[in-house]
Amino acid sequence: MSDNLATLSVVMVGYNVKQYVVDAVESVLNQQYRRLELIFVDDGSDDGTADFLMKKYDGRITVITTNRVGLAAARNIGVAKAGGDYLAFVDADDMVTVDGYQRMINSLNTSNSDMAAGRVVRLDDRNGNRYVSRHFKKGIKAAAKRVTIYSRPELVYDSTAWNKVYRMSFYKQAGAEFPVGKLYEDIPTVLGLYLRAQSVDLLTDIVYIWRLRDGGYVSITQDRLNKNNISNRLEMLDLSYKKLEENQGTDQIVAALDYKVLNQDIYVHIADLGDASKNELAEYRNIFIEFIGRHNLWNQLPKLPLFQRVVYQTFLGKKDDLFYKFTKIGHANRIKKILMILKMLYSPIIVSTVLNIGVKNGKF
């Protein structure tokens, strides 16, 4: 690689993100780590994003336009254009902390690992609040160098592409490609990279700011009741299980993924079904029951936290009236609220029925 080329290639993809994109681009261009190139792939925006960027950052970033090929294909296109020794991804409505890349590359330079990952802050546009994303805490429990997913199976929780820096040589040797035309394409792609990595560095430093949008086009992770969204997520989880089957010694990783799928991937969709009609509820129920049975996840259900167990019990057990009541409860202090509601509103018999979760022959 010649000296005049950046050593870090950052691939950013966006669609109709003009109101957010300056924050995203500036967060990359203002990095402490200066030797980088930014490749922006505009996936067919009709809000003028591409023209705006080319005028504002003339010569400072590379802008590629595509015709609505989807996030996965757009990322793959960006990677093909990249010329750095390292690779990173950014979504165009998010931001990177000013020292995020510096910290991860410093770690890789000392450890010689294949990839590095750091923690993430969630930015809520509705109120401006920022908080450390809980599932990244679950995935990256402590700072470490030269570990693997085999020794840290909890890394299944860290399934996003963008809080990481990869060695480009490793990324290409691993044959990494995001599944074209699919949502939640990060999940199997990142898992595949973890499985192939000789070693990984984990940082508890905040390296990425993940935006929760307020109005306008919602992000994929906010559009949780879209059936195509759900179908894609389950398909990507199926692909993740397939990748684990293709590798030896993955029993602990499979067990970790089993729990995470129920604790996070499926649960976030089910918990948002409080406004669905009973007919819709039955349709969603069949989708999730089929998936749970396909991967034999029934015995994991009693291991979940109390509130999640009750939601699953009332949803899968067809206790629709109770399910609606529980999903109306706010996200804050859920355990306290549910215990209070059970104590005040329901008889001891119902309380016992709901809380004594058990599974037999694949049914509650």
Short mmCIF file of C-alpha atoms in Angstrom, two decimals:
data_model
loop_
_atom_site.label_atom_id
_atom_site.label_comp_id
_atom_site.label_asym_id
_atom_site.label_seq_id
_atom_site.Cartn_x
_atom_site.Cartn_y
_atom_site.Cartn_z
CA MET A 1 0.00 0.00 0.00
CA SER A 2 1.47 3.39 -0.97
CA ASP A 3 2.10 6.05 1.67
CA ASN A 4 -0.42 8.50 0.20
CA LEU A 5 -3.36 6.19 0.90
CA ALA A 6 -5.26 6.15 4.18
CA THR A 7 -4.60 3.23 6.50
CA LEU A 8 -8.21 3.09 7.73
CA SER A 9 -11.12 2.82 5.30
CA VAL A 10 -14.48 3.84 6.76
CA VAL A 11 -17.55 2.70 4.82
CA MET A 12 -20.69 4.70 5.55
CA VAL A 13 -24.06 3.85 4.01
CA GLY A 14 -27.19 6.00 4.05
CA TYR A 15 -30.62 6.46 2.54
CA ASN A 16 -32.47 9.78 2.92
CA VAL A 17 -30.32 10.82 5.88
CA LYS A 18 -29.61 14.44 4.97
CA GLN A 19 -30.74 15.69 8.39
CA TYR A 20 -28.26 13.40 10.18
CA VAL A 21 -25.39 12.90 7.77
CA VAL A 22 -23.30 15.95 8.70
CA ASP A 23 -23.03 14.70 12.29
CA ALA A 24 -21.98 11.28 11.01
CA VAL A 25 -19.44 12.54 8.47
CA GLU A 26 -17.91 15.12 10.82
CA SER A 27 -17.51 12.48 13.52
CA VAL A 28 -15.32 10.50 11.11
CA LEU A 29 -13.38 13.39 9.60
CA ASN A 30 -12.61 14.80 13.06
CA GLN A 31 -11.17 11.56 14.40
CA GLN A 32 -7.95 11.64 16.42
CA TYR A 33 -6.79 8.92 14.07
CA ARG A 34 -6.03 11.02 10.99
CA ARG A 35 -4.94 8.51 8.33
CA LEU A 36 -8.30 7.50 7.01
CA GLU A 37 -10.54 7.62 3.99
CA LEU A 38 -14.32 7.93 4.14
CA ILE A 39 -16.37 6.17 1.48
CA PHE A 40 -20.03 7.21 1.54
CA VAL A 41 -22.44 4.95 -0.35
CA ASP A 42 -25.73 6.75 -1.00
CA ASP A 43 -28.32 4.07 -1.62
CA GLY A 44 -30.69 5.89 -3.95
CA SER A 45 -31.69 8.76 -1.68
CA ASP A 46 -34.26 11.19 -3.06
CA ASP A 47 -33.58 13.93 -0.48
CA GLY A 48 -30.42 15.20 -2.18
CA THR A 49 -27.99 13.54 0.23
CA ALA A 50 -25.38 12.62 -2.42
CA ASP A 51 -25.30 16.06 -4.08
CA PHE A 52 -25.17 17.77 -0.71
CA LEU A 53 -22.18 15.69 0.39
CA MET A 54 -20.27 16.12 -2.86
CA LYS A 55 -20.63 19.91 -2.63
CA LYS A 56 -19.92 20.23 1.09
CA TYR A 57 -16.99 17.79 1.24
CA ASP A 58 -15.57 18.18 -2.25
CA GLY A 59 -12.50 15.95 -2.48
CA ARG A 60 -12.52 15.04 1.21
CA ILE A 61 -14.75 11.99 0.92
CA THR A 62 -15.63 9.52 -1.83
CA VAL A 63 -19.35 9.44 -2.68
CA ILE A 64 -20.80 6.44 -4.51
CA THR A 65 -24.44 6.33 -5.58
CA THR A 66 -26.50 3.17 -5.98
CA ASN A 67 -30.09 2.47 -7.00
CA ARG A 68 -31.70 1.16 -3.80
CA VAL A 69 -29.68 -2.02 -3.58
CA GLY A 70 -30.10 -2.22 0.20
CA LEU A 71 -27.74 -1.76 3.12
CA ALA A 72 -25.94 -5.10 2.74
CA ALA A 73 -25.12 -4.68 -0.96
CA ALA A 74 -24.18 -1.03 -0.42
CA ARG A 75 -21.73 -2.00 2.30
CA ASN A 76 -20.22 -4.66 0.05
CA ILE A 77 -19.80 -2.06 -2.69
CA GLY A 78 -18.08 0.28 -0.26
CA VAL A 79 -15.67 -2.43 0.87
CA ALA A 80 -14.75 -3.20 -2.74
CA LYS A 81 -13.73 0.44 -3.14
CA ALA A 82 -11.78 0.58 0.13
CA GLY A 83 -7.99 0.66 0.05
CA GLY A 84 -6.98 0.79 3.70
CA ASP A 85 -5.10 -1.59 5.97
CA TYR A 86 -8.03 -1.41 8.38
CA LEU A 87 -11.78 -1.34 7.82
CA ALA A 88 -14.70 0.14 9.75
CA PHE A 89 -18.41 0.71 9.12
CA VAL A 90 -20.69 3.58 10.13
CA ASP A 91 -24.41 4.04 9.62
CA ALA A 92 -25.15 7.53 8.31
CA ASP A 93 -27.45 8.50 11.17
CA ASP A 94 -24.91 7.50 13.86
CA MET A 95 -21.55 8.86 15.03
CA VAL A 96 -18.13 7.63 16.10
CA THR A 97 -16.57 8.97 19.30
CA VAL A 98 -13.62 11.26 18.58
CA ASP A 99 -11.04 8.75 19.86
CA GLY A 100 -12.93 5.56 18.96
CA TYR A 101 -10.79 4.51 16.00
CA GLN A 102 -7.57 5.61 17.69
CA ARG A 103 -8.28 3.37 20.68
CA MET A 104 -9.19 0.32 18.62
CA ILE A 105 -6.27 0.66 16.21
CA ASN A 106 -3.82 1.26 19.08
CA SER A 107 -5.05 -1.98 20.61
CA LEU A 108 -4.67 -3.90 17.34
CA ASN A 109 -1.18 -2.51 16.81
CA THR A 110 -0.04 -3.90 20.16
CA SER A 111 -1.94 -7.20 20.11
CA ASN A 112 -1.79 -8.11 16.42
CA SER A 113 -5.40 -9.32 16.72
CA ASP A 114 -7.69 -9.59 13.71
CA MET A 115 -10.38 -7.23 14.96
CA ALA A 116 -11.28 -4.97 17.88
CA ALA A 117 -14.68 -4.06 19.32
CA GLY A 118 -15.81 -1.40 21.77
CA ARG A 119 -18.91 -0.40 23.68
CA VAL A 120 -21.77 1.73 22.36
CA VAL A 121 -23.81 4.67 23.66
CA ARG A 122 -27.47 4.98 22.64
CA LEU A 123 -28.54 8.54 21.73
CA ASP A 124 -32.28 9.13 22.11
CA ASP A 125 -33.28 11.95 19.75
CA ARG A 126 -36.62 12.33 21.53
CA ASN A 127 -35.05 13.73 24.68
CA GLY A 128 -31.31 13.99 24.01
CA ASN A 129 -30.48 11.37 26.62
CA ARG A 130 -27.47 9.12 26.21
CA TYR A 131 -26.96 5.77 27.91
CA VAL A 132 -24.65 2.81 27.46
CA SER A 133 -26.44 0.14 25.47
CA ARG A 134 -27.12 -2.80 27.79
CA HIS A 135 -26.62 -5.61 25.30
CA PHE A 136 -23.14 -4.30 24.46
CA LYS A 137 -22.35 -4.51 28.16
CA LYS A 138 -23.48 -8.13 28.00
CA GLY A 139 -21.28 -8.78 24.98
CA ILE A 140 -18.21 -6.90 26.20
CA LYS A 141 -18.14 -7.52 29.94
CA ALA A 142 -14.52 -6.50 30.45
CA ALA A 143 -11.57 -5.18 28.48
CA ALA A 144 -9.37 -7.92 27.05
CA LYS A 145 -6.83 -8.62 24.35
CA ARG A 146 -6.35 -11.69 22.18
CA VAL A 147 -9.54 -13.51 23.15
CA THR A 148 -11.94 -15.49 20.94
CA ILE A 149 -15.66 -16.12 20.85
CA TYR A 150 -14.87 -19.68 21.94
CA SER A 151 -13.54 -18.35 25.25
CA ARG A 152 -16.08 -15.49 25.38
CA PRO A 153 -19.37 -16.93 24.03
CA GLU A 154 -21.21 -13.86 25.34
CA LEU A 155 -19.84 -12.06 22.27
CA VAL A 156 -22.99 -13.26 20.50
CA TYR A 157 -24.56 -10.12 22.02
CA ASP A 158 -22.09 -7.94 20.13
CA SER A 159 -23.55 -8.53 16.68
CA THR A 160 -23.25 -5.13 14.98
CA ALA A 161 -20.71 -4.31 12.29
CA TRP A 162 -20.09 -0.70 13.24
CA ASN A 163 -18.51 -0.65 16.71
CA LYS A 164 -15.44 -2.41 15.38
CA VAL A 165 -12.21 -2.09 13.41
CA TYR A 166 -11.10 -5.05 11.28
CA ARG A 167 -7.78 -5.78 9.66
CA MET A 168 -8.58 -5.58 5.96
CA SER A 169 -6.44 -8.65 5.19
CA PHE A 170 -8.39 -10.69 7.75
CA TYR A 171 -11.77 -9.40 6.54
CA LYS A 172 -11.02 -10.41 2.97
CA GLN A 173 -9.38 -13.73 3.83
CA ALA A 174 -12.48 -14.60 5.87
CA GLY A 175 -14.55 -14.03 2.72
CA ALA A 176 -16.86 -11.71 4.64
CA GLU A 177 -19.87 -10.40 2.74
CA PHE A 178 -23.16 -9.06 4.02
CA PRO A 179 -26.15 -11.14 2.79
CA VAL A 180 -27.62 -9.06 -0.04
CA GLY A 181 -31.26 -8.07 0.17
CA LYS A 182 -31.58 -8.90 3.86
CA LEU A 183 -32.11 -6.85 6.99
CA TYR A 184 -30.17 -7.66 10.18
CA GLU A 185 -27.36 -8.72 7.91
CA ASP A 186 -24.84 -7.85 10.62
CA ILE A 187 -25.82 -10.81 12.82
CA PRO A 188 -24.45 -13.76 10.76
CA THR A 189 -21.66 -11.67 9.19
CA VAL A 190 -20.17 -10.56 12.50
CA LEU A 191 -20.63 -14.02 14.02
CA GLY A 192 -18.78 -15.51 11.05
CA LEU A 193 -15.90 -13.08 11.58
CA TYR A 194 -15.74 -13.89 15.28
CA LEU A 195 -15.62 -17.60 14.44
CA ARG A 196 -12.77 -17.06 11.95
CA ALA A 197 -10.71 -14.65 14.07
CA GLN A 198 -7.50 -15.99 15.60
CA SER A 199 -7.91 -13.34 18.29
CA VAL A 200 -10.05 -10.34 19.14
CA ASP A 201 -9.52 -7.26 21.31
CA LEU A 202 -12.37 -5.99 23.50
CA LEU A 203 -12.58 -2.43 24.78
CA THR A 204 -14.94 -1.11 27.44
CA ASP A 205 -14.35 2.39 26.04
CA ILE A 206 -17.29 3.98 24.24
CA VAL A 207 -16.39 4.00 20.54
CA TYR A 208 -19.75 4.47 18.82
CA ILE A 209 -22.95 6.54 19.24
CA TRP A 210 -26.09 4.74 18.05
CA ARG A 211 -28.99 7.08 17.31
CA LEU A 212 -32.63 6.39 18.15
CA ARG A 213 -34.45 8.58 15.64
CA ASP A 214 -37.33 10.87 16.50
CA GLY A 215 -39.81 10.94 13.59
CA GLY A 216 -39.20 10.78 9.85
CA TYR A 217 -37.84 7.54 8.44
CA VAL A 218 -37.46 5.09 11.30
CA SER A 219 -34.44 2.82 11.43
CA ILE A 220 -34.65 -0.93 10.89
CA THR A 221 -34.31 -1.59 14.62
CA GLN A 222 -37.23 0.78 15.35
CA ASP A 223 -39.61 -0.83 12.81
CA ARG A 224 -40.18 -3.92 14.92
CA LEU A 225 -43.69 -4.96 13.86
CA ASN A 226 -42.97 -5.04 10.15
CA LYS A 227 -43.45 -8.68 9.14
CA ASN A 228 -40.71 -8.50 6.52
CA ASN A 229 -38.42 -7.06 9.20
CA ILE A 230 -39.23 -9.98 11.53
CA SER A 231 -38.89 -12.55 8.75
CA ASN A 232 -35.45 -11.19 7.82
CA ARG A 233 -34.27 -11.23 11.41
CA LEU A 234 -35.32 -14.83 11.91
CA GLU A 235 -33.70 -15.80 8.60
CA MET A 236 -30.42 -14.18 9.68
CA LEU A 237 -30.63 -16.04 13.00
CA ASP A 238 -31.18 -19.29 11.07
CA LEU A 239 -28.03 -18.48 9.08
CA SER A 240 -26.16 -17.83 12.33
CA TYR A 241 -27.11 -21.25 13.67
CA LYS A 242 -25.98 -22.78 10.38
CA LYS A 243 -22.57 -21.10 10.71
CA LEU A 244 -22.22 -22.57 14.19
CA GLU A 245 -23.14 -26.04 12.93
CA GLU A 246 -20.36 -25.77 10.35
CA ASN A 247 -17.72 -25.22 13.06
CA GLN A 248 -16.53 -27.60 15.75
CA GLY A 249 -16.47 -26.88 19.48
CA THR A 250 -19.30 -24.35 19.37
CA ASP A 251 -21.64 -25.87 21.99
CA GLN A 252 -21.14 -23.03 24.47
CA ILE A 253 -21.62 -20.44 21.73
CA VAL A 254 -24.86 -22.14 20.64
CA ALA A 255 -26.11 -22.10 24.24
CA ALA A 256 -25.26 -18.40 24.53
CA LEU A 257 -27.01 -17.68 21.24
CA ASP A 258 -30.10 -19.66 22.33
CA TYR A 259 -30.50 -17.46 25.39
CA LYS A 260 -29.69 -14.22 23.55
CA VAL A 261 -32.24 -14.97 20.83
CA LEU A 262 -35.01 -15.20 23.44
CA ASN A 263 -33.63 -12.49 25.71
CA GLN A 264 -33.17 -9.97 22.91
CA ASP A 265 -33.82 -10.82 19.25
CA ILE A 266 -37.32 -12.27 19.55
CA TYR A 267 -38.31 -10.48 22.72
CA VAL A 268 -37.99 -6.94 21.34
CA HIS A 269 -40.60 -7.77 18.69
CA ILE A 270 -43.01 -9.58 21.01
CA ALA A 271 -42.83 -6.82 23.64
CA ASP A 272 -44.04 -4.29 21.03
CA LEU A 273 -47.20 -6.24 20.16
CA GLY A 274 -49.39 -4.48 22.70
CA ASP A 275 -51.32 -2.63 19.97
CA ALA A 276 -51.79 -5.63 17.66
CA SER A 277 -55.26 -7.07 17.15
CA LYS A 278 -55.98 -10.59 18.41
CA ASN A 279 -55.90 -11.91 14.84
CA GLU A 280 -52.53 -10.26 14.29
CA LEU A 281 -51.35 -11.57 17.62
CA ALA A 282 -52.22 -15.11 16.58
CA GLU A 283 -50.31 -14.66 13.31
CA TYR A 284 -47.21 -13.37 15.07
CA ARG A 285 -47.53 -16.14 17.67
CA ASN A 286 -47.41 -18.83 14.98
CA ILE A 287 -44.28 -17.26 13.45
CA PHE A 288 -42.40 -17.27 16.73
CA ILE A 289 -43.62 -20.68 17.92
CA GLU A 290 -42.38 -22.23 14.67
CA PHE A 291 -38.95 -20.60 15.09
CA ILE A 292 -38.66 -21.56 18.78
CA GLY A 293 -39.53 -25.15 17.92
CA ARG A 294 -37.12 -25.25 14.96
CA HIS A 295 -34.19 -24.43 17.22
CA ASN A 296 -35.50 -26.25 20.31
CA LEU A 297 -35.46 -23.15 22.50
CA TRP A 298 -38.35 -24.14 24.80
CA ASN A 299 -36.11 -25.18 27.71
CA GLN A 300 -34.40 -21.78 27.68
CA LEU A 301 -37.63 -19.90 28.44
CA PRO A 302 -37.71 -20.57 32.21
CA LYS A 303 -34.16 -19.16 32.50
CA LEU A 304 -35.23 -15.67 31.40
CA PRO A 305 -35.74 -12.72 33.76
CA LEU A 306 -39.14 -12.51 35.46
CA PHE A 307 -40.79 -9.92 33.25
CA GLN A 308 -39.69 -11.65 30.07
CA ARG A 309 -40.94 -15.01 31.37
CA VAL A 310 -44.37 -13.50 32.02
CA VAL A 311 -44.53 -11.86 28.59
CA TYR A 312 -43.58 -15.13 26.89
CA GLN A 313 -45.98 -17.09 29.10
CA THR A 314 -48.94 -14.87 28.30
CA PHE A 315 -48.04 -14.54 24.61
CA LEU A 316 -47.20 -18.14 23.74
CA GLY A 317 -49.75 -19.50 26.21
CA LYS A 318 -52.56 -17.52 24.49
CA LYS A 319 -53.43 -15.50 27.60
CA ASP A 320 -54.09 -12.50 25.39
CA ASP A 321 -55.83 -10.23 27.90
CA LEU A 322 -52.97 -10.60 30.36
CA PHE A 323 -50.43 -10.16 27.59
CA TYR A 324 -51.96 -6.85 26.54
CA LYS A 325 -51.88 -5.58 30.12
CA PHE A 326 -48.22 -6.47 30.61
CA THR A 327 -47.04 -4.99 27.32
CA LYS A 328 -48.72 -1.69 28.20
CA ILE A 329 -46.36 -1.34 31.14
CA GLY A 330 -43.54 1.13 30.50
CA HIS A 331 -39.99 -0.11 30.02
CA ALA A 332 -38.73 1.53 33.21
CA ASN A 333 -38.85 -0.51 36.44
CA ARG A 334 -40.73 -3.32 34.75
CA ILE A 335 -40.17 -5.93 37.44
CA LYS A 336 -41.46 -3.67 40.22
CA LYS A 337 -44.48 -2.66 38.18
CA ILE A 338 -45.44 -6.17 37.18
CA LEU A 339 -45.22 -7.46 40.73
CA MET A 340 -47.35 -4.55 41.92
CA ILE A 341 -49.96 -5.19 39.23
CA LEU A 342 -50.06 -8.90 39.98
CA LYS A 343 -50.44 -8.24 43.67
CA MET A 344 -53.19 -5.64 43.29
CA LEU A 345 -55.24 -6.89 40.36
CA TYR A 346 -55.12 -10.66 40.28
CA SER A 347 -56.04 -13.47 42.60
CA PRO A 348 -53.33 -15.68 44.16
CA ILE A 349 -54.32 -18.50 41.78
CA ILE A 350 -53.64 -16.36 38.70
CA VAL A 351 -50.42 -15.05 40.21
CA SER A 352 -49.23 -18.61 40.77
CA THR A 353 -50.25 -19.66 37.27
CA VAL A 354 -48.37 -16.83 35.59
CA LEU A 355 -45.21 -16.90 37.69
CA ASN A 356 -44.70 -20.66 37.83
CA ILE A 357 -43.37 -20.91 34.33
CA GLY A 358 -42.79 -24.39 33.01
CA VAL A 359 -42.40 -26.07 29.65
CA LYS A 360 -43.43 -29.59 28.78
CA ASN A 361 -43.32 -31.15 25.32
CA GLY A 362 -42.69 -27.83 23.69
CA LYS A 363 -45.68 -26.08 25.29
CA PHE A 364 -46.36 -24.02 28.38
#
